[in-house]
Structure formats: structure tokens, C-alpha cells
XYZ file of C-alpha atoms in Angstrom:
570
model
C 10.004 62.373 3.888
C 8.390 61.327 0.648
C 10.131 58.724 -1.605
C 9.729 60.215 -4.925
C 11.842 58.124 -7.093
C 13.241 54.854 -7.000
C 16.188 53.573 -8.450
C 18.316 50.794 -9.246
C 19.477 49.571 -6.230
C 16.110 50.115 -4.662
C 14.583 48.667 -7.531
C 16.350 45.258 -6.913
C 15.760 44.970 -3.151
C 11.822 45.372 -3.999
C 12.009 42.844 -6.406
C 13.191 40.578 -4.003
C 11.005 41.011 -1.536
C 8.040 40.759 -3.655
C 9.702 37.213 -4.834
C 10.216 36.200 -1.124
C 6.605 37.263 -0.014
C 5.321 35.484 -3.601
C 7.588 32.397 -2.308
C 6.216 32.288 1.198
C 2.792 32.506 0.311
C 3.246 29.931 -2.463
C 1.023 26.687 -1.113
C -1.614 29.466 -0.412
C -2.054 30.039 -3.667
C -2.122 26.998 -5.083
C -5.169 26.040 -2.761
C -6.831 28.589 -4.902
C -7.302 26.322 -7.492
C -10.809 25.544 -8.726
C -10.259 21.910 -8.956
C -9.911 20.446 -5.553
C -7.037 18.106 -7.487
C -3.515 16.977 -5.923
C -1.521 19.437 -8.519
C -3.362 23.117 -8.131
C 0.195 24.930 -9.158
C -0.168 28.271 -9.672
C 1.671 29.296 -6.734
C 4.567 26.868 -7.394
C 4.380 28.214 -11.581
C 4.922 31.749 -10.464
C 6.734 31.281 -7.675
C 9.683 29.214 -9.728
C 9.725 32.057 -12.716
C 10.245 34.663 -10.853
C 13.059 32.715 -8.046
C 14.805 32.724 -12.057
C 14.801 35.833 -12.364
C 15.321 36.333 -8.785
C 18.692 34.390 -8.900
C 20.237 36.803 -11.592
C 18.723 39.720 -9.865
C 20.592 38.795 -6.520
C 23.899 38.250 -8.353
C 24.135 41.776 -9.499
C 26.259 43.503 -7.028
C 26.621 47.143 -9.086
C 22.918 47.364 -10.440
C 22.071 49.960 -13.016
C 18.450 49.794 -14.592
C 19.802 47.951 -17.631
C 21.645 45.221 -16.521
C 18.606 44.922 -14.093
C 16.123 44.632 -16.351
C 17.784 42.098 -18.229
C 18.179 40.239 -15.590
C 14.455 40.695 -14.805
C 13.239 40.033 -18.257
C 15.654 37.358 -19.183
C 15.665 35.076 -15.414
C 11.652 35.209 -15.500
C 11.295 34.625 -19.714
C 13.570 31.499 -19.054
C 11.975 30.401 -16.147
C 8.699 30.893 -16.911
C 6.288 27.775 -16.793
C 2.062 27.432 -16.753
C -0.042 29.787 -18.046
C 0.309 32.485 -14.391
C 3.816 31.972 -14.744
C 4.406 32.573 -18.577
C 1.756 36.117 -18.222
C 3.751 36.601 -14.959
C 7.245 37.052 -17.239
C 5.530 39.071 -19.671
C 4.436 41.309 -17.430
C 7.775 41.786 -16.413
C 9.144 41.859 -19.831
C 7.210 44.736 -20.660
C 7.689 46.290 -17.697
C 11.721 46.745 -18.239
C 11.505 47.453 -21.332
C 10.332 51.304 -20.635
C 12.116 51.356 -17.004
C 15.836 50.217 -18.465
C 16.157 52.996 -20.460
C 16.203 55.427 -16.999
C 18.282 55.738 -14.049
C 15.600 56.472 -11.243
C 12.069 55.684 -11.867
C 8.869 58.137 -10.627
C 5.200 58.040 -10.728
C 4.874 59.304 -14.151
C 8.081 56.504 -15.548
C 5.951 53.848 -13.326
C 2.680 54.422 -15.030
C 4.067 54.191 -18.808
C 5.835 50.784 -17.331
C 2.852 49.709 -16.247
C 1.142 50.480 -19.102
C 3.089 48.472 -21.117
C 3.503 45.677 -18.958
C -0.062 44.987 -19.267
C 0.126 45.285 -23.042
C 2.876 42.952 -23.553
C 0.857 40.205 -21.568
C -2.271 40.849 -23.191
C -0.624 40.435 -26.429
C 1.596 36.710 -24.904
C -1.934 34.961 -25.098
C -4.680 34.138 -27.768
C -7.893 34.452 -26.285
C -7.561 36.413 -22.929
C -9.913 36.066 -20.005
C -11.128 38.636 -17.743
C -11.431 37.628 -14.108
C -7.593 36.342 -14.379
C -4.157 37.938 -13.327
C -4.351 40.173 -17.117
C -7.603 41.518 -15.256
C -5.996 42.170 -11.897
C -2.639 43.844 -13.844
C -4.782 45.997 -15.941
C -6.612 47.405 -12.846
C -4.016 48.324 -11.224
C -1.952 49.552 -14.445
C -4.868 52.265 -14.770
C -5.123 53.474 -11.320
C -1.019 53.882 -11.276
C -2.016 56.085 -14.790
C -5.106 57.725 -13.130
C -3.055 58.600 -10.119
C 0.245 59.172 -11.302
C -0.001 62.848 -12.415
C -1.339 63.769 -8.567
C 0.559 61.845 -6.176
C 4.592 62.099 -6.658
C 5.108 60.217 -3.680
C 5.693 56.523 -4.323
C 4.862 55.076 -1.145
C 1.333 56.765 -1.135
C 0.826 55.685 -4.828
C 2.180 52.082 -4.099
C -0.542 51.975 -0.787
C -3.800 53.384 -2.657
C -2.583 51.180 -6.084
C -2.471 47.821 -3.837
C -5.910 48.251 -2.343
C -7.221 49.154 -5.807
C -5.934 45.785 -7.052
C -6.806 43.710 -3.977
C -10.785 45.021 -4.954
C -10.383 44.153 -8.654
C -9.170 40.629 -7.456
C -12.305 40.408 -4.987
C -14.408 40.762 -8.135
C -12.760 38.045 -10.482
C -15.790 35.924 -9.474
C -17.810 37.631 -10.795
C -15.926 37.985 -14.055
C -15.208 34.101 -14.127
C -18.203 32.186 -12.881
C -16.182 29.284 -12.225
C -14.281 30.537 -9.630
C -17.817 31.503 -8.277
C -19.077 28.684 -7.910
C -15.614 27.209 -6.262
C -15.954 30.158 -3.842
C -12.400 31.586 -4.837
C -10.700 34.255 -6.140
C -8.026 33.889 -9.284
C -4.935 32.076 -7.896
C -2.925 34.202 -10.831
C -4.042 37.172 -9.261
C -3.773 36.618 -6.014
C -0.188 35.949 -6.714
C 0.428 39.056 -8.390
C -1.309 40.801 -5.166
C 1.650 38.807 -3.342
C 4.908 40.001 -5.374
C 3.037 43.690 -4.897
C 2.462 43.658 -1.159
C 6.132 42.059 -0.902
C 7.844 44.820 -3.203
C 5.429 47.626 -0.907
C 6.594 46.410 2.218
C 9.982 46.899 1.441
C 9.531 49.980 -0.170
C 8.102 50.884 3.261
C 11.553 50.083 4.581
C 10.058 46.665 6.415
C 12.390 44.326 7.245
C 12.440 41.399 4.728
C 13.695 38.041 4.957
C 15.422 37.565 1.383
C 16.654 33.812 2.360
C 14.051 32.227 0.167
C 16.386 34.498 -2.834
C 19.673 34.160 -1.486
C 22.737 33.268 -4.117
C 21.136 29.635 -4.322
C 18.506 30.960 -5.923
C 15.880 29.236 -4.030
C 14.038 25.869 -5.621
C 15.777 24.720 -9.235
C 13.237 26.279 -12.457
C 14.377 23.366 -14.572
C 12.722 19.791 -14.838
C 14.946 16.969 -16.306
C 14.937 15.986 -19.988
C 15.389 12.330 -20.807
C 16.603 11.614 -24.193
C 16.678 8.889 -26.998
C 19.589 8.138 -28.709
C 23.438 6.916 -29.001
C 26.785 8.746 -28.276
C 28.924 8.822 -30.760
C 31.878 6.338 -30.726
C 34.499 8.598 -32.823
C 34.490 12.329 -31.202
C 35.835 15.179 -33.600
C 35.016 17.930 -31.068
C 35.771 17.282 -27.652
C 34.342 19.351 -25.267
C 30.236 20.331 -25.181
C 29.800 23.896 -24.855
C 27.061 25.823 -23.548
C 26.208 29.794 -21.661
C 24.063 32.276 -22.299
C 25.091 35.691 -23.335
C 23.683 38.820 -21.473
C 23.452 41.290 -24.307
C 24.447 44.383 -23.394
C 25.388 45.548 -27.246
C 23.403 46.067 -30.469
C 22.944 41.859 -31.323
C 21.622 42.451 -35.104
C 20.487 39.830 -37.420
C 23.889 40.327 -39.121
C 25.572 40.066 -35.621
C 23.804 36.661 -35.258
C 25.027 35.184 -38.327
C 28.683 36.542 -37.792
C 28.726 34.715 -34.504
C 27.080 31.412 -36.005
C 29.772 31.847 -38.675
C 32.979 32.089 -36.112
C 30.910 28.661 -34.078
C 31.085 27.073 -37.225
C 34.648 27.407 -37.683
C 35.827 25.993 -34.434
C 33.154 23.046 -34.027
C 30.259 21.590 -34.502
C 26.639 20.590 -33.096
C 25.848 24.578 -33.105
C 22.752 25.786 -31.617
C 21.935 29.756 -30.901
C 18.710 30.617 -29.259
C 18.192 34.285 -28.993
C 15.807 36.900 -28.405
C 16.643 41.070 -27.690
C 18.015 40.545 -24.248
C 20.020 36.624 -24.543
C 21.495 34.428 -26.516
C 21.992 30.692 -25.540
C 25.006 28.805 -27.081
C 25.309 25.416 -27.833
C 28.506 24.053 -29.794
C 30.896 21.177 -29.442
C 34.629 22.401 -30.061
C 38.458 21.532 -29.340
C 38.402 24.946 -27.553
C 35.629 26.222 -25.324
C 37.672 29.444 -24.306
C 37.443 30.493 -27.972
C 33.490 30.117 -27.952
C 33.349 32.414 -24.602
C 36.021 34.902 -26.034
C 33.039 35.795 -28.814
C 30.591 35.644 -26.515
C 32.330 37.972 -24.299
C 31.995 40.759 -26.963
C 28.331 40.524 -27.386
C 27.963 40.849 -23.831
C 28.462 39.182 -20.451
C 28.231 35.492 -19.806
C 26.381 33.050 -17.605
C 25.148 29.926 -16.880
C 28.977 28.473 -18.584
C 29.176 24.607 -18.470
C 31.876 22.500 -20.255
C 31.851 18.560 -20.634
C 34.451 16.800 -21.838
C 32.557 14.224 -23.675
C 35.906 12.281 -24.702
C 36.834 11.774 -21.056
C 33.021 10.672 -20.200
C 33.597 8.270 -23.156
C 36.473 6.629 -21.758
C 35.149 6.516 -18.448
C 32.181 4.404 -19.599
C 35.042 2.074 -21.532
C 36.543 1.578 -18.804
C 33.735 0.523 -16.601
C 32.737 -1.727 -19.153
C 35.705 -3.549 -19.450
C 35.346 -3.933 -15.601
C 31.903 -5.249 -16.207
C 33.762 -7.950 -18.757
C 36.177 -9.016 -16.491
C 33.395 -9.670 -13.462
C 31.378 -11.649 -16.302
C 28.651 -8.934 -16.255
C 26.248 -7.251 -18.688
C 27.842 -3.983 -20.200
C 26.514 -0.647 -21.756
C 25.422 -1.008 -25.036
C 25.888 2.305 -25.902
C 29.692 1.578 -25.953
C 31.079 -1.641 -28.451
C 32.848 -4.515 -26.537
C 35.571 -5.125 -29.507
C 35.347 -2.738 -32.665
C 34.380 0.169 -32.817
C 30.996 1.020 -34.083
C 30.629 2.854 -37.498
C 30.490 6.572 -36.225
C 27.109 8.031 -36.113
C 26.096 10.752 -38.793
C 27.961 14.418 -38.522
C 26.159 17.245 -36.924
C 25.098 18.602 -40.246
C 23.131 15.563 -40.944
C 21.167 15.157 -38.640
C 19.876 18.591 -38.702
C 18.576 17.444 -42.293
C 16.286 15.341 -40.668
C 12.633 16.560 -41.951
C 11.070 16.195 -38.635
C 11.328 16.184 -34.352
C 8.984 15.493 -31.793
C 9.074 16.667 -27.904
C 6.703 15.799 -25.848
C 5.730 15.969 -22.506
C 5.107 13.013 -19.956
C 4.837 12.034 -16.498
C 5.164 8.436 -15.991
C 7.455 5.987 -17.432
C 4.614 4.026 -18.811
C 3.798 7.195 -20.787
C 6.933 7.994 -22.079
C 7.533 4.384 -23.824
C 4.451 4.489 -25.400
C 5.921 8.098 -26.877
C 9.673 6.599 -27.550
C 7.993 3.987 -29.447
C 5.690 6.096 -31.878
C 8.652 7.729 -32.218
C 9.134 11.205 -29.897
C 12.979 12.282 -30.127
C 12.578 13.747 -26.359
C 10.392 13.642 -23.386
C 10.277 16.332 -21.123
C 9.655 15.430 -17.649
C 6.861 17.068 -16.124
C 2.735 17.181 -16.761
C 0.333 17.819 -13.715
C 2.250 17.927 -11.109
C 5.361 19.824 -12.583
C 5.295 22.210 -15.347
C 7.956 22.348 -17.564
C 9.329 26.087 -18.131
C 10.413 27.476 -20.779
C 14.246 26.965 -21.212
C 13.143 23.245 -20.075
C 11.324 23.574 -23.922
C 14.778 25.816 -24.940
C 16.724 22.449 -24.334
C 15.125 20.247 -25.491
C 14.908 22.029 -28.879
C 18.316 22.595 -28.623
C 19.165 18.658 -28.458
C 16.417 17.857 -31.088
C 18.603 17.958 -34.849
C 15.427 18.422 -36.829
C 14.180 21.365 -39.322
C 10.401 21.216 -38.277
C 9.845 20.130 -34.905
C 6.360 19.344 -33.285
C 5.757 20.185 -29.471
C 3.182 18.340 -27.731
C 2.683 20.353 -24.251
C -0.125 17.713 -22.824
C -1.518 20.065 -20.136
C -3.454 23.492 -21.069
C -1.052 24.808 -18.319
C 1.823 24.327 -20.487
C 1.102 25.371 -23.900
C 1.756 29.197 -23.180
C 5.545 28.050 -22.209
C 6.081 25.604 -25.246
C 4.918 28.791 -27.613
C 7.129 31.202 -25.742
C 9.938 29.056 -26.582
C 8.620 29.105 -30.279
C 8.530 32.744 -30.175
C 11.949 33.183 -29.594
C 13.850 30.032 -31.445
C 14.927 31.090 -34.799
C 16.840 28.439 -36.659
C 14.129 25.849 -36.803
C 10.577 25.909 -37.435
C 8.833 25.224 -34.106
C 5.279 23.830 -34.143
C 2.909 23.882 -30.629
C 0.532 21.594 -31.270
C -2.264 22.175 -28.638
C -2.464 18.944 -26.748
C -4.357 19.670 -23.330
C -3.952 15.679 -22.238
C -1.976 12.956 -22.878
C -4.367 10.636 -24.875
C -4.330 14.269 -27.349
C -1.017 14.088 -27.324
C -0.670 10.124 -28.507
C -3.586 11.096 -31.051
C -1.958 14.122 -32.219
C 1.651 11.841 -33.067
C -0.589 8.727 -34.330
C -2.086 11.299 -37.354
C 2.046 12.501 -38.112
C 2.712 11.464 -41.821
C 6.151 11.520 -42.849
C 4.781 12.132 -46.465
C 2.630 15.664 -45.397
C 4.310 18.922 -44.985
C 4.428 20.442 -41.420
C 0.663 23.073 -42.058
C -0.889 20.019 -43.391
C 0.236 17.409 -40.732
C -0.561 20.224 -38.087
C -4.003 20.425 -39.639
C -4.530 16.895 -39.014
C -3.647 16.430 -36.000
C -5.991 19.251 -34.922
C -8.854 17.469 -36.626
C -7.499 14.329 -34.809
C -7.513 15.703 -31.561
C -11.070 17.360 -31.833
C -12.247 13.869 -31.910
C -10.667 13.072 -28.694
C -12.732 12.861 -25.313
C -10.433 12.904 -22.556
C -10.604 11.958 -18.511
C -8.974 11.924 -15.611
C -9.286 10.098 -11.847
C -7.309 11.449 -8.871
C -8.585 12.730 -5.326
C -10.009 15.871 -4.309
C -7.580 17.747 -1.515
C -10.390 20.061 -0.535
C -14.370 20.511 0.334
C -15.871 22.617 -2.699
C -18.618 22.465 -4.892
C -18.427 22.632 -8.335
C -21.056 22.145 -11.231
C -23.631 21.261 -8.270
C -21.721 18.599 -7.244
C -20.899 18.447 -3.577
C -17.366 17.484 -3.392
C -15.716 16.280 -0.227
C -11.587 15.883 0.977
C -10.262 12.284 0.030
C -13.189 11.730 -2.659
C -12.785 10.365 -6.232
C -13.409 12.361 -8.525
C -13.808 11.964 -12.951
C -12.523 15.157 -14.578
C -13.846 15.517 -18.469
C -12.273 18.360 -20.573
C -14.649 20.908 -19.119
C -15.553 19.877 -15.838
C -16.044 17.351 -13.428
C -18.043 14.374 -14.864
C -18.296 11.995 -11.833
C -17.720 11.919 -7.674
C -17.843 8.870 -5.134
C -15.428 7.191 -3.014
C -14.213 4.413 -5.072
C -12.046 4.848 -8.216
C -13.528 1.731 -10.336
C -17.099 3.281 -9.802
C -15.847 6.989 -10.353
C -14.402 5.675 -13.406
C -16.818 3.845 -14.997
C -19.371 6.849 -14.092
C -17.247 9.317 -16.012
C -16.818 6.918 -18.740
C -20.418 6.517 -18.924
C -20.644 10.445 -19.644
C -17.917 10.404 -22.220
C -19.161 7.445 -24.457
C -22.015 8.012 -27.134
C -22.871 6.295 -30.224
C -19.983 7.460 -32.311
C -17.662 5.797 -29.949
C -15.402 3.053 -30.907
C -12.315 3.098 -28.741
C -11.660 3.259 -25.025
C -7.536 3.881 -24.340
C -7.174 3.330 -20.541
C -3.479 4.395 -19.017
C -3.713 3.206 -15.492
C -1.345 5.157 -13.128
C 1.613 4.120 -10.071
C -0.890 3.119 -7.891
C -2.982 1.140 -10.013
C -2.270 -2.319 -10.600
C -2.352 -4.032 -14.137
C -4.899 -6.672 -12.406
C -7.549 -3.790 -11.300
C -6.729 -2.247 -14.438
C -7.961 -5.427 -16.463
C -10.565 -5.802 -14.429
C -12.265 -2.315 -15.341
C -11.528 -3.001 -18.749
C -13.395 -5.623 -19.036
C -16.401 -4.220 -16.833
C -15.882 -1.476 -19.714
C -16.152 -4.262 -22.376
C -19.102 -6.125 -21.084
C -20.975 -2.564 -20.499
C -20.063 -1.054 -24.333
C -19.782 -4.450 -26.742
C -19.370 -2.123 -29.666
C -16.809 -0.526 -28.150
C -13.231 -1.578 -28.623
C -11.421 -0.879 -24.932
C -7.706 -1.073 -24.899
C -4.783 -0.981 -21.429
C -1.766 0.440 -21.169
C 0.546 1.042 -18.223
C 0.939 4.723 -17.791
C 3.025 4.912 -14.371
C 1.399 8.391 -14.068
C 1.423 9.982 -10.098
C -1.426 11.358 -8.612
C -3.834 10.460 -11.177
C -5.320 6.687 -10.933
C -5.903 6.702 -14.330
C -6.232 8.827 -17.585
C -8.270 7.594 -20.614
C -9.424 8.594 -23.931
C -12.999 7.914 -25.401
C -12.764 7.886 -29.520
């Protein structure tokens, strides 16, 4: 018997199973990537946006299309993290935004979806690139349109769709001669392939094994945030109070404000993020029940945590007076005899002109950001991508009017200007930073005197006069750029490509440096990584030296993983 519609309950088990199969073919996918490095993530980026949206999916026990699809949109938009991931929640986002407004879905319902699915992600990034997932979700977008008005029967459509998509991903070589030359297809792609095949197979009625999304919801999306900065001695507000509202009622811009208004009268410290489907609360307040009652008539809650920061304060007196009595060191953060002169209210520190996040991976590289005077690192880089809501956060906890984002990694800008696109109440500013030398450039040219455009604009010009590299090992026999490119060798990434191979890291190093220096160069910044000791790291510095005379070179302790070291050529 044909399966000619599909609806909400049916929709939600073949959601799942195209996360599990996306999830079990995850380290596949990320040995599609071109470079033969340590961190090829595409399968782990997609993978953890859509276990998100996966997690609220799976909590739903009465599913109707709308409270699905918000669970869809919202789970994977929070989630989301690198570039496949980010395109990978658009796609979805457009995709429920035609399907929640019916109760069963059909071929015609599908193609319109689809349609638009592939418009909202063409529209989520700047400059899009054929021979990528867009290209692979636009193929098969047009044969569900092309075939939608002769097949009714889903299973049929789903079958000849799949092998129409599986051919457009065959020819992403030749779209992208990179991956040519690597002798791959796009890892993107291929992992939207995977969350089709999944969803098919259970459409088929195949036995799935949904463990990977059970009411855990599978591997965590978020990545720590480390902050600067002190806790405040004398608390007003007791209890810090956060959720997200589900919106399942008309949230208006005069809605928003009403609800900021009521926050405002029972604490302090508010924050609302919100696009059309959530909003995420922040607020400190005497009584957190009042802050969900409002919520609750907006729409339904989640993700409700309460911290009773005077009880957390007292706890940390205490210990410290424990510390006194042993004749030990004690927290800083709390005063040994009087208290400290409280720190400014709420409202003042929003004043503050300007706010810097930044992402960093390595201790070594996150001082060196504290002290040039980032508010917040993120956790993350190369080998973890920060999502979204990990951006969400950190704006949230960042009491600034402007604030600058400094992503570090190409595969993290599309998240960091996601979260711009849906905060509200401050100005957000993604400054482009594909490496970490950009991104200590790009806070070196901040002047406190310049307004955001112009400091924004200088940067930019700051960070086009950056030459960046790289040293880690290659996980994989390839060839790229005609160089022949063995498993365990070093290898010198540039900006574009790989500079320099060879088996030992000083030589690799000094090769690729050799590529990246010409006569306008004056400074070598050298951020040697975990395994890298500060005597080997001297060492090449001044093998650097004696090579370039004109050239000042300059050593820093990074504490980056994977990567032996990173450097900048100015």
C-alpha cells in the first residue's frame, strides 16, 4: 500500500532516524575532509546540531506539526556550529516553516518545503559555493519539485529523490576542484545524503536503532565559556534565572518589550534573546517562579535553571574561612575582613561602550586575549566548534552595547553571525578572523576613541595584512596541490593551502615560513602549542632570526592541541 502522506508522528520518528544514521556515520564523514589534518569536523558539526534538535524532538510525546517544527527549527538553530552545521539548521529552518502550518504532509507540501529549505540556506551565507551541501540540497529540492506532481507515493519519491542526490554529490568534484584533487566528495553533502537515507529507511518501516537520540540527547552541543571578572560581594537579587520560551503565541515587538518591562520590575541583569520560534531569558530576581509565570504565557518552557548565587556566596565564605584557620591561601574573589565596595549595578555595566568574545583553544591563547582585554573566551577552535547558543551565552554574560566577535576559524564565523542575526538588544559585530594571529591583530587595531564601523574597518585592513600558518600532522595519504602527502607527516598549512611537507616539525616550519615571508615583512609571532616546549620553541626562533635579520621574530606560549605551532608573518 502506498504511503501518501506523512504526518506528525511519522514525521518525528524519520527525523530521528536520519539523526541516528547522520550520528553513526559521523567519523566517516569527517575523513572527508580535504586536509588530511587531526580536526576534519564536519561530521561531528552536523552531527551535534541536529542531536539538538534531536533532543527536543524526542521529548515531544503528543507531536503536532507545530510544536514539531519548533522543536526542529529551534534544537538545530541553537545547536548549530561550523559552516555544514549552521547551512544544515537552515535547511531545516526553512523547511518547517511551510510544513508547520499542515497536519499531514504529501508530495506536493514536500516539494514547496523543499523549496524553501534550500532558499533559506542559500540566503544564511555570503558567497555560496557550488560543489557543497547548498549544491547537493538544491538537487534534490528540484527533483522532489520535478517529480512531485507524478508520483503521490512518498516512498517511491523518497527512493528516486535519494539516488538523484547521491549523483549530484558524485559530481561535487567536479564543481570544487579541490576536493578533486583530494579524491573526495563534499563531507557537507555526504552528510546530508546520511540524515536522507536514515529518514528513508525508516520511512520504509526499517528497524532503527534511536539510542544514539534517546532522552539524553546523545553528545552535549555546548562547549564551556570561561569568563573574566568578580562576583559581586552585596547581592540585591538572589537567584540567577534562565529558560527558553517555546513560542507557541503571536511574540510581537510590543510583546517583547511588555515582557522586558515585567523582568525589569522583579530584578535585574536582564537579557532576552529571541527570534520567531524562542526566546531565551536571562534575569536575576528574589522570585524565579514569577519570571516562569510570564514566560508560561508566551509559550512553553525549557531548558529552566535556577542558582542561588547568595548561597554559592556563602559557601565560598565559608571555605575560606576554613582556608584561614589551616593557614592557607584563600579566594580572592571573596574579602577576608570587610567587605569589598559592591561592584557597579546591572544597568551600568551595560553602559559600557564596548565587549569582546573571542574564541581560543589553549590556555596560552586565551591569556594573551584576557590581557589585551577580551571580556570572554569561548572554548573551542579546530578541534571543537563552538555553536551557536555557545555565542548566545556568551553575549548574554557580556554587559556591553557594541560587542566584537572574533570566531578564529572560517568554520565558525557562519555560527557567530547566526547568533548576530537573531540578538536584538545589542549591536553584535562578527569580525571575520579565520586564525588566531587575525584574531590578536584584529583586537590590537580596537581604539576605544573610534566608533564600532570605523574600528571594524580597521581591523579588516589590519587583518588583510596578516599571513597566517599552521603545523600539525596529516591523519591520511592524499595529495593535494601536487604535493604527495603521507599518514604521520608534517605538514605547513598557509591561508590557502598547504605551503610545506616533511617529517620533522622545525624543518616543516621553517619551510612554510620561508613561503610566507617577503620583503614587506617585519614581524614573525610564533605561538608554540602543548607539545612544544618553550626550549624548541626558542630554538626555531632564533634559526628564524639568524635566517631573516630584518625581521623582528617574537614567542609566545599558545598551549594549543593538535597543532605544534601557529604563527603570523606581518
Amino acid at each position: 500500500m502506498a504511503t501518501t502522506t506523512i504526518d506528525a508522528q511519522a514525521l518525528k520518528k524519520l527525523f530521528l532516524a536520519g539523526a541516528a544514521n547522520l550520528e553513526a556515520k559521523k567519523e566517516w564523514i569527517n575523513d572527508l575532509n580535504v586536509f588530511p589534518v587531526p580536526d576534519g569536523d564536519t561530521g561531528t558539526n552536523m552531527t551535534l546540531t541536529i542531536m539538538s534538535a534531536a533532543k527536543e524532538v524526542n521529548a515531544l510525546e503528543n507531536p503536532t506539526m507545530e510544536n514539531l517544527s519548533k522543536a526542529i527549527s529551534g534544537g538545530s538553530l541553537r545547536g548549530a556550529r561550523g559552516n555544514s552545521g549552521v547551512i544544515l539548521s537552515q535547511l531545516l529552518r526553512g523547511f518547517t516553516k511551510v510544513i508547520r502550518e499542515y497536519k499531514e504532509i504529501d508530495s506536493i507540501i514536500l516539494a514547496t518545503a523543499c523549496q524553501k529549505a534550500v532558499e533559506t540556506a542559500y540566503k544564511a551565507v555570503m558567497k555560496p559555493k557550488e560543489g557543497t551541501i547548498l549544491t547537493v540540497a538544491r538537487g534534490m529540492a528540484d527533483k522532489v519539485l520535478e517529480l512531485s506532481t507524478e508520483i503521490s507515493d512518498l516512498e517511491e519519491l523518497f527512493d528516486r529523490v535519494i539516488k538523484h542526490g547521491d549523483a549530484v554529490l558524485e559530481q561535487t568534484p567536479e564543481l570544487l576542484p579541490v576536493l578533486k584533487q583530494a579524491g573526495v566528495v563534499d563531507s557537507g553533502g555526504q552528510g546530508l545524503m546520511q540524515v536522507m537515507k536514515g529518514a528513508h529507511d525508516a520511512l520504509m518501516g526499517k528497524e532503527i536503532n534511536y539510542e544514539a537520540v534517546g532522552g539524553s540527547g546523545g553528545p552535549s552541543a555546548s562547549s564551556e565559556i570561561s569568563a573574566q571578572g568578580t562576583e559581586e560581594a552585596d547581592i540585591k537579587f538572589g537567584y540567577c534565572t534562565e529558560f527558553i520560551v517555546m513560542l507557541d503565541k503571536g511574540y510581537t515587538p510590543a510583546k517583547e518589550n511588555e515582557f522586558k518591562r515585567y523582568l525589569e520590575s522583579i530584578g535585574d541583569s536582564i537579557v532576552l534573546v529571541s527570534d520567531d520560534e524562542i526566546v531565551k531569558v536571562h534575569v536575576h530576581t528574589n522570585h524565579p517562579g514569577l519570571a516562569f509565570e510570564k514566560g508560561l504565557t508566551y509559550g512553553a518552557l525549557t531548558r529552566m535553571k535556577v542558582d542561588n548565587m547568595r548561597e554559592e556566596h556563602h559557601e565560598r565564605v565559608i571555605a575560606n574561612a576554613s582556608k584561614i584557620a589551616a593557614g592557607e591561601s584563600v579566594d580572592e574573589t571573596v574579602p577576608e575582613a570587610e567587605p569589598a565596595p559592591a561592584q557597579p549595578a546591572a544597568e551600568e555595566i551595560a553602559n559600557k561602550k564596548y565587549g569582546f568574545i573571542s574564541v581560543s583553544a589553549g590556555e596560552g591563547l586565551s591569556e594573551i586575549f584576557n590581557s589585551l582585554g577580551v571580556d570572554y573566551i569561548i572554548e573551542g577552535g579546530q578541534t571543537m566548534n563552538p555553536s551557536t547558543e555557545d555565542m548566545l551565552n556568551a553575549i548574554e554574560n557580556v554587559h556591553a552595547d557594541n560587542i566584537f566577535i572574533f570566531p578564529n576559524n572560517s568554520n565558525i564565523i557562519l555560527a557567530a553571525q547566526q547568533a548576530q542575526s537573531i540578538v536584538e538588544d545589542k549591536k553584535i559585530i562578527v569580525v571575520p578572523t579565520k586564525t588566531v594571529p587575525q584574531g590578536i591583530t584584529a583586537m590590537i587595531a580596537y581604539s576605544e576613541d573610534e566608533e564600532p564601523e570605523a574600528n571594524l574597518q580597521n581591523m579588516n585592513a589590519e587583518i588583510a595584512n596578516v599571513k597566517s600558518g599552521s603545523v600539525t600532522y596529516a591523519v591520511r595519504d592524499t595529495e593535494i596541490d601536487d604535493k604527495e602527502i603521507k599518514q604521520g607527516d608534517i605538514m605547513g598549512i598557509g591561508d590557502k593551502t598547504i605551503l610545506s611537507v616533511g617529517s620533522d616539525i622545525n624543518e616543516v616550519t621553517k619551510s612554510m615560513i620561508s613561503e610566507l615571508i617577503d620583503g614587506d615583512s617585519e614581524l614573525v609571532s610564533i605561538y608554540y602549542g602543548s607539545e612544544i616546549t618553550q626550549e624548541d620553541a626558542d630554538s626555531l626562533a632564533a634559526a628564524v632570526g639568524e635566517e631573516y635579520p630584518d625581521v623582528d621574530v617574537e614567542v609566545n606560549y599558545g598551549g594549543q592541541p593538535i597543532y605544534y605551532y601557529l604563527l603570523s608573518v606581518e
